[in-house]
Short mmCIF file of C-alpha atoms in Angstrom, two decimals:
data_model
loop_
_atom_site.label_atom_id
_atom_site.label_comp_id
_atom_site.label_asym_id
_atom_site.label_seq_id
_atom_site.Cartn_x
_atom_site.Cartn_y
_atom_site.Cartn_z
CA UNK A 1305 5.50 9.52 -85.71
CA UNK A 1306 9.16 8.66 -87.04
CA UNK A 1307 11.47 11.11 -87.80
CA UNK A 1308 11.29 9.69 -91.76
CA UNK A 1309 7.37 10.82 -91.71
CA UNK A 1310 8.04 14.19 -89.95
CA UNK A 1311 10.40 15.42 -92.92
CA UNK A 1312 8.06 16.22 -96.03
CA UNK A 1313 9.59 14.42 -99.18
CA UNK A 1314 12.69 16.37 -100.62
CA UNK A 1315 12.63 18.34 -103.89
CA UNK A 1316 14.86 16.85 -106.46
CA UNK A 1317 16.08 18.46 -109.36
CA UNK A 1318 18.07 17.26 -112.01
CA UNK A 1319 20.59 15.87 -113.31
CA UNK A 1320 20.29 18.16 -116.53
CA UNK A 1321 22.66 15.98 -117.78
CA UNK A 1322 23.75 12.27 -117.82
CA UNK A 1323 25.35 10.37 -116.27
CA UNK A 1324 25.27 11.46 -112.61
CA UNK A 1325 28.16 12.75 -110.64
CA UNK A 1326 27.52 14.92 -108.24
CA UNK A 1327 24.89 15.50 -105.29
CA UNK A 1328 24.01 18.71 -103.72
CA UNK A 1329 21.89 18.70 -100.49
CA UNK A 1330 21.04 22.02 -99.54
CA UNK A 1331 19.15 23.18 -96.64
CA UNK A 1332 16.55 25.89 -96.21
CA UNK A 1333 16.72 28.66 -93.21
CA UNK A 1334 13.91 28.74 -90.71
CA UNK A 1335 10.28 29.48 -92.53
CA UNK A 1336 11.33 28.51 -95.57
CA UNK A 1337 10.67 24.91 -97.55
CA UNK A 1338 12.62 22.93 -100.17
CA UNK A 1339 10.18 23.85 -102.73
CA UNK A 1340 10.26 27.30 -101.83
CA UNK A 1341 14.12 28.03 -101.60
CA UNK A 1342 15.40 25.65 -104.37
CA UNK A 1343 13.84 26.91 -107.71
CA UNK A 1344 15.74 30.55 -106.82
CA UNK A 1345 18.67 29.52 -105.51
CA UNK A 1346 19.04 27.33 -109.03
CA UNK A 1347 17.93 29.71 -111.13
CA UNK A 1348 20.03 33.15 -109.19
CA UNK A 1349 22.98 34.14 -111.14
CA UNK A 1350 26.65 33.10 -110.17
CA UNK A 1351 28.40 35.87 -112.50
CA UNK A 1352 27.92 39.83 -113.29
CA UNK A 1353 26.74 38.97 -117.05
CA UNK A 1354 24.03 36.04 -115.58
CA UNK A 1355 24.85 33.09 -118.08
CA UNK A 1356 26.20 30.85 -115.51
CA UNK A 1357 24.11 29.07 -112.81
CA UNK A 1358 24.33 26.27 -110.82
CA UNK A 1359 22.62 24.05 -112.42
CA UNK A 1360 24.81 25.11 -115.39
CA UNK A 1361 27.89 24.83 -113.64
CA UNK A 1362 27.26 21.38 -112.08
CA UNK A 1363 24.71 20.16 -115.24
CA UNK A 1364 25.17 16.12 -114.00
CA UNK A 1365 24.37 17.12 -110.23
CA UNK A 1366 21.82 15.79 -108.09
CA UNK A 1367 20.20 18.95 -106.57
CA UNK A 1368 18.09 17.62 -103.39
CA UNK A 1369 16.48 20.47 -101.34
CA UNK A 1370 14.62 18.83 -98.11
CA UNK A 1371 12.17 20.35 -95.73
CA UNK A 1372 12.31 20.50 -92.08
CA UNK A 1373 9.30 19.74 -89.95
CA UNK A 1374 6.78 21.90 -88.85
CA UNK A 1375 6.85 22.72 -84.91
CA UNK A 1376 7.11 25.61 -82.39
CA UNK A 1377 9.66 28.28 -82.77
CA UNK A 1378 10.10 30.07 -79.28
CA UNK A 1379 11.92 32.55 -81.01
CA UNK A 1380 8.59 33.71 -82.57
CA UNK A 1381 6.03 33.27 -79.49
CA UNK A 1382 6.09 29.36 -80.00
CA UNK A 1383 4.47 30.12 -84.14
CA UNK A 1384 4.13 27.07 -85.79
CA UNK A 1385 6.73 27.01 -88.84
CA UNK A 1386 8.95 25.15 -90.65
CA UNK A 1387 12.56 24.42 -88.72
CA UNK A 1388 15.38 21.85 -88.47
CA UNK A 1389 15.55 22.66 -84.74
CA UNK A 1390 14.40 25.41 -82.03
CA UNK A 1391 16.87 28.21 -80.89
CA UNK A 1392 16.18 31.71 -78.99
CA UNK A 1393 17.84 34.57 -80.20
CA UNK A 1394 20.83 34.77 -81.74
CA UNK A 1395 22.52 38.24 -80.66
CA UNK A 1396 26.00 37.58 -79.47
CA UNK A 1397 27.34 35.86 -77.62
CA UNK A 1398 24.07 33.70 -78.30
CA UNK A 1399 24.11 31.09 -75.77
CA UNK A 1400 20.91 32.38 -74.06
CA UNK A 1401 18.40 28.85 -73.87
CA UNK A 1402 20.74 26.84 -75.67
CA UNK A 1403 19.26 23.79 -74.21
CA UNK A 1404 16.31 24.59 -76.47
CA UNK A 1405 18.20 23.53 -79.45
CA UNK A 1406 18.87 20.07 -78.41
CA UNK A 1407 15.81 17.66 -79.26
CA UNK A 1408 15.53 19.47 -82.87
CA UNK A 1409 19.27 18.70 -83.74
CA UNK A 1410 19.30 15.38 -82.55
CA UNK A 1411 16.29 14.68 -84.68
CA UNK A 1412 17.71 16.51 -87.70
CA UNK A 1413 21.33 15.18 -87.53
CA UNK A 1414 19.95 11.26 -87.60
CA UNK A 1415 17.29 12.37 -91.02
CA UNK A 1416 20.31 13.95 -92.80
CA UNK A 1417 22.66 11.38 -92.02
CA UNK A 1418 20.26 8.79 -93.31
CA UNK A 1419 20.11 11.14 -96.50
CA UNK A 1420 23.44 11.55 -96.54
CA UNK A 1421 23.95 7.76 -96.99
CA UNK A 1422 21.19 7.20 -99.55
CA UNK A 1423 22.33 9.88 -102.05
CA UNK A 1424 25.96 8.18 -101.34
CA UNK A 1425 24.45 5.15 -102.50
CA UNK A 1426 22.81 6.16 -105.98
CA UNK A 1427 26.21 8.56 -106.81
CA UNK A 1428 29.12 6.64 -108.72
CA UNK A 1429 31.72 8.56 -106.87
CA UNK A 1430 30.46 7.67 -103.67
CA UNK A 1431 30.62 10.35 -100.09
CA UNK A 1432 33.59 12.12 -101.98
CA UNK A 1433 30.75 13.68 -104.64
CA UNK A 1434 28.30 14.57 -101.66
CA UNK A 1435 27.92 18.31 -100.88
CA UNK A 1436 26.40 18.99 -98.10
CA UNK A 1437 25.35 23.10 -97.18
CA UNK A 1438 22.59 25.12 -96.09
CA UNK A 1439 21.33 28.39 -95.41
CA UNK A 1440 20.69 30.45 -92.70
CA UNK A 1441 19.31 27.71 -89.25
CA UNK A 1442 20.01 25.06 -92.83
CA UNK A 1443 23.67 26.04 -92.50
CA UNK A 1444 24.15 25.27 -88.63
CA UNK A 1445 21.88 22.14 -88.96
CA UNK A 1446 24.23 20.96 -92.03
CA UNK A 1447 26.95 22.06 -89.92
CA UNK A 1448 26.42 19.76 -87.03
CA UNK A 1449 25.32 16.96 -89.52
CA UNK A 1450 28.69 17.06 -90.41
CA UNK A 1451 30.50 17.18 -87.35
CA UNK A 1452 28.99 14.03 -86.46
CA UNK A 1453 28.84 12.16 -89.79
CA UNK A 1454 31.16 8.81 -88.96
CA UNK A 1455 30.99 7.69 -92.78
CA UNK A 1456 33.22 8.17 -95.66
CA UNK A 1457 34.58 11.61 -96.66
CA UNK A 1458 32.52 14.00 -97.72
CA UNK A 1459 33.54 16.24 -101.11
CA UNK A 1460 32.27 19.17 -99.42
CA UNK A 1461 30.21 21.24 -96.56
CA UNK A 1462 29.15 24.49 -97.60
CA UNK A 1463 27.22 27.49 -95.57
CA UNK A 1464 25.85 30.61 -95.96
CA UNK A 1465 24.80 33.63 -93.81
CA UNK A 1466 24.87 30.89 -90.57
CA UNK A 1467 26.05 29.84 -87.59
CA UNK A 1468 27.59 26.75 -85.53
CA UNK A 1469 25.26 25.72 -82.51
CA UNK A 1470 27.92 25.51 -79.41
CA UNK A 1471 30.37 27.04 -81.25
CA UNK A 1472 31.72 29.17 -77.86
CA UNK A 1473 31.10 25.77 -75.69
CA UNK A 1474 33.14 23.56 -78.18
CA UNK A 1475 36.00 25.45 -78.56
CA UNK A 1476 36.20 26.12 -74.18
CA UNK A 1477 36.29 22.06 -74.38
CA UNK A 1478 38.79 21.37 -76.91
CA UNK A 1479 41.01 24.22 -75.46
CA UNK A 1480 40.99 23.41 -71.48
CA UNK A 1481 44.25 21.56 -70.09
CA UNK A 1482 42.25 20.63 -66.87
CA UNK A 1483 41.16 17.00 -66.68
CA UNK A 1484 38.45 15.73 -69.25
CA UNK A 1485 35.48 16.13 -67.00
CA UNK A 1486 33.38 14.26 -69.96
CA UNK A 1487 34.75 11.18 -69.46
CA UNK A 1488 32.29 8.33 -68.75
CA UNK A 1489 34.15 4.76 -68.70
CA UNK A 1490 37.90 3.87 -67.56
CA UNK A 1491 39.19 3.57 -71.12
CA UNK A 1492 38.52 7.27 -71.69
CA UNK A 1493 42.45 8.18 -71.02
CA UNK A 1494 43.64 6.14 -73.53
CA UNK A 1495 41.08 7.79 -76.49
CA UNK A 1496 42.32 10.63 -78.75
CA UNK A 1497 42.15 13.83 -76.80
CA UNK A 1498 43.08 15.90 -79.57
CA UNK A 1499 40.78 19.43 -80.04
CA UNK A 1500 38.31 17.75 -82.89
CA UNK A 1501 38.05 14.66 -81.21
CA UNK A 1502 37.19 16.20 -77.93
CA UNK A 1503 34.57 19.22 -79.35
CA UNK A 1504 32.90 16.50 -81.23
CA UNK A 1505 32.53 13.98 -78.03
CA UNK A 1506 31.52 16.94 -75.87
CA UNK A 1507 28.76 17.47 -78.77
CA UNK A 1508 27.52 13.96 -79.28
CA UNK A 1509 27.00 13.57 -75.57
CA UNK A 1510 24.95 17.13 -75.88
CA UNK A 1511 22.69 16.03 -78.70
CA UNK A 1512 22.95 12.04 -76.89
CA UNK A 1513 23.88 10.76 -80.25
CA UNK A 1514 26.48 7.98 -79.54
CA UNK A 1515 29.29 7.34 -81.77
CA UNK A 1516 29.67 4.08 -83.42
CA UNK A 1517 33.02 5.02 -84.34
CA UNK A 1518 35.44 7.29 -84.12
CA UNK A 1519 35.47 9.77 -87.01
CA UNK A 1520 37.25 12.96 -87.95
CA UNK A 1521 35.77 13.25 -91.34
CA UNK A 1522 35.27 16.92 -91.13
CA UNK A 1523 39.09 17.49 -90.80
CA UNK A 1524 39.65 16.04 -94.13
CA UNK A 1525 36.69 17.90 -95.77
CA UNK A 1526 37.00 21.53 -97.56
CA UNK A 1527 34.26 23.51 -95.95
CA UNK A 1528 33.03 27.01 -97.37
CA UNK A 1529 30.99 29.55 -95.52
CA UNK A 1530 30.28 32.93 -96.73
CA UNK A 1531 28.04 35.90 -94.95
CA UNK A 1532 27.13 39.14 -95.53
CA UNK A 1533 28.51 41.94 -93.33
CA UNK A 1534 24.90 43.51 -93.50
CA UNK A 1535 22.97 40.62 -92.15
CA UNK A 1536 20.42 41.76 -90.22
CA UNK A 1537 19.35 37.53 -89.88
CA UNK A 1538 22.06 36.07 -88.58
CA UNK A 1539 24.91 39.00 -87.53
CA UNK A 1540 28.17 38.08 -89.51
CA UNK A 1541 29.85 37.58 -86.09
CA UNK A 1542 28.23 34.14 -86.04
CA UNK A 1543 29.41 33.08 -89.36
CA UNK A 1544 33.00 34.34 -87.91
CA UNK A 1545 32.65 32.48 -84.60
CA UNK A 1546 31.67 29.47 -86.67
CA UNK A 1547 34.62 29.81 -89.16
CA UNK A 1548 36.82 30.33 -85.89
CA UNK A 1549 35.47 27.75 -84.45
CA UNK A 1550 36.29 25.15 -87.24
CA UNK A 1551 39.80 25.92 -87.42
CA UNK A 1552 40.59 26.05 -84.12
CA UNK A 1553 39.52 22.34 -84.47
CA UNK A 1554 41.89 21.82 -87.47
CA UNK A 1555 39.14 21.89 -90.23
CA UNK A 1556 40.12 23.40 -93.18
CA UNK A 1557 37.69 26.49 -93.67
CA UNK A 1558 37.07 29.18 -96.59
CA UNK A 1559 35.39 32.24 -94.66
CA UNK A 1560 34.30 35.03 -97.35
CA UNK A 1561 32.58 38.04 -96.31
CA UNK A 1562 31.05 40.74 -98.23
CA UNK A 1563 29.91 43.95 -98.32
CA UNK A 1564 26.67 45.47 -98.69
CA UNK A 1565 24.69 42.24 -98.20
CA UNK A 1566 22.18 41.52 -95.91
CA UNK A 1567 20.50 38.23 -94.85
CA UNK A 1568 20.75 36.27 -98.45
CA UNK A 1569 23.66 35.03 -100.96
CA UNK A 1570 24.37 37.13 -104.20
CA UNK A 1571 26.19 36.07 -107.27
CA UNK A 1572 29.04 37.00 -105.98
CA UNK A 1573 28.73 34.66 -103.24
CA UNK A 1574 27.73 31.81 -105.52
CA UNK A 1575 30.60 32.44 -107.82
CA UNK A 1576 32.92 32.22 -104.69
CA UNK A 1577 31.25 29.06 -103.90
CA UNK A 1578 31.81 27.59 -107.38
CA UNK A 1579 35.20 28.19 -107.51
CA UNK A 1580 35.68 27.06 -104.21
CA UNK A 1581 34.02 23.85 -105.26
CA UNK A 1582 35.64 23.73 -108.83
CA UNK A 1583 39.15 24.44 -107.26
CA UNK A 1584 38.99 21.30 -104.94
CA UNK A 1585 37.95 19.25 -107.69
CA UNK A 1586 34.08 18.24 -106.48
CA UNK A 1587 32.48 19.82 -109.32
CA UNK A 1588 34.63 16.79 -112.08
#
């Protein structure tokens, strides 16, 4: 079976109005579904007196929520659930079985890439009015998807209450001053050896996705991630290993945290998020 007919059909939702500008792609956590995490996330209120939304907020968006596959989650005695890729525990420094994350990122990065490029396609503005985020496992899997996207600029990459897969192994990479032990052909002296460049070939070779090009997209692409300190889900020293992660590769991050939140986003999370978006001009 391809990896187009393992991915149930997205849910799309709008635009509410015409013409189109914007796309969304947003990405459910582990045991969750497009249809199931999109309606609520759409509908959840972005300010203390609830009359703003997203859909209000970005009214000629293109809101697609896809599914991941069903398979085997370790994590859960090997259950069979809905997930862009399989990972043990998370509990810091959560690199325990990271192997096990491999075949389901490799497989996820390659769908949303081809997504990537079809909603880039149908959108006047092109990869600049693409926003790519997720939640939860959606949030590392859109995370990596965007490490390794070689295409036009993105307008954004947004995450919440997640994590970076590698993040610990990718920045030990970009930051040694031994000699590259990655490299594979005689040419390799002469590539960029800055930190992105070399975090991103260390990760490619990981997930044996090769690169058709060299791309630093991500560098030139605002990226928001917010977490609560409460998370019980993912503990908010991922979502600061991932943030410090990112800019120790010279990506330009936005890391909010907040208070009394658990494993979820609030309004005040989503209001951060629009005005992070609004601010940098995506949401025009």
């Amino acid at each position: 079976m391809s990896a187009k007919q393992r991915f149930p059909k997205p849910l799309v939702v709008g635009p509410l109005k015409q013409p189109l500008k914007q796309t969304l792609i947003w990405l459910h956590g582990r045991g969750s579904s497009g249809p199931e995490f999109g309606p609520d996330l759409l509908t959840h209120a972005i300010n203390p007196n609830g009359s703003d939304t997203l859909v209000t907020r970005f009214p000629h968006a293109h809101f697609v929520f896809p599914s991941a596959p069903l398979s085997r989650a370790h994590v859960y005695n090997r259950s069979l659930t809905h997930q862009w890729f399989n990972n043990w525990k998370l509990d810091p420094p959560a690199q325990e079985r990271e192997h096990l994350q491999v075949p389901g990122l490799q497989e996820t990065t390659k769908y949303l890439h081809t997504l990537i490029a079809r909603e880039i396609e149908m959108v006047p503005g092109g990869a600049g009015s693409v926003i790519l985020g997720g939640l939860s496992q959606g949030c590392a899997a859109a995370l990596v998807a965007a490490l390794l996207w070689e295409g036009d600029d993105l307008g954004a990459v947004v995450g919440m209450c997640g994590w970076l897969p590698f993040a610990g192994r990718m920045q030990d990479v970009a930051s040694t001053d031994e000699d590259d032990l990655f490299e594979r052909d005689d040419n390799a002296e002469d590539k960029a050896q800055d930190a992105f460049n070399t975090a991103v070939e260390w990760l490619r070779e990981e997930l044996d996705i090769p690169a058709r090009s060299k791309s630093d997209m991500l560098k030139r692409t605002p990226v928001f991630l917010g977490h609560g300190v409460e998370d019980d889900g993912v503990d908010v020293w991922l979502g600061r290993k991932a943030a410090s992660c990112l800019k120790d590769l010279g990506v330009d991050v936005c890391w909010k945290e907040y208070e009394q939140l658990a494993h979820w986003y609030s309004e005040n999370m989503l209001g951060d998020l629009d005005a992070f978006l609004q601010s940098r001009s995506v949401a025009q």
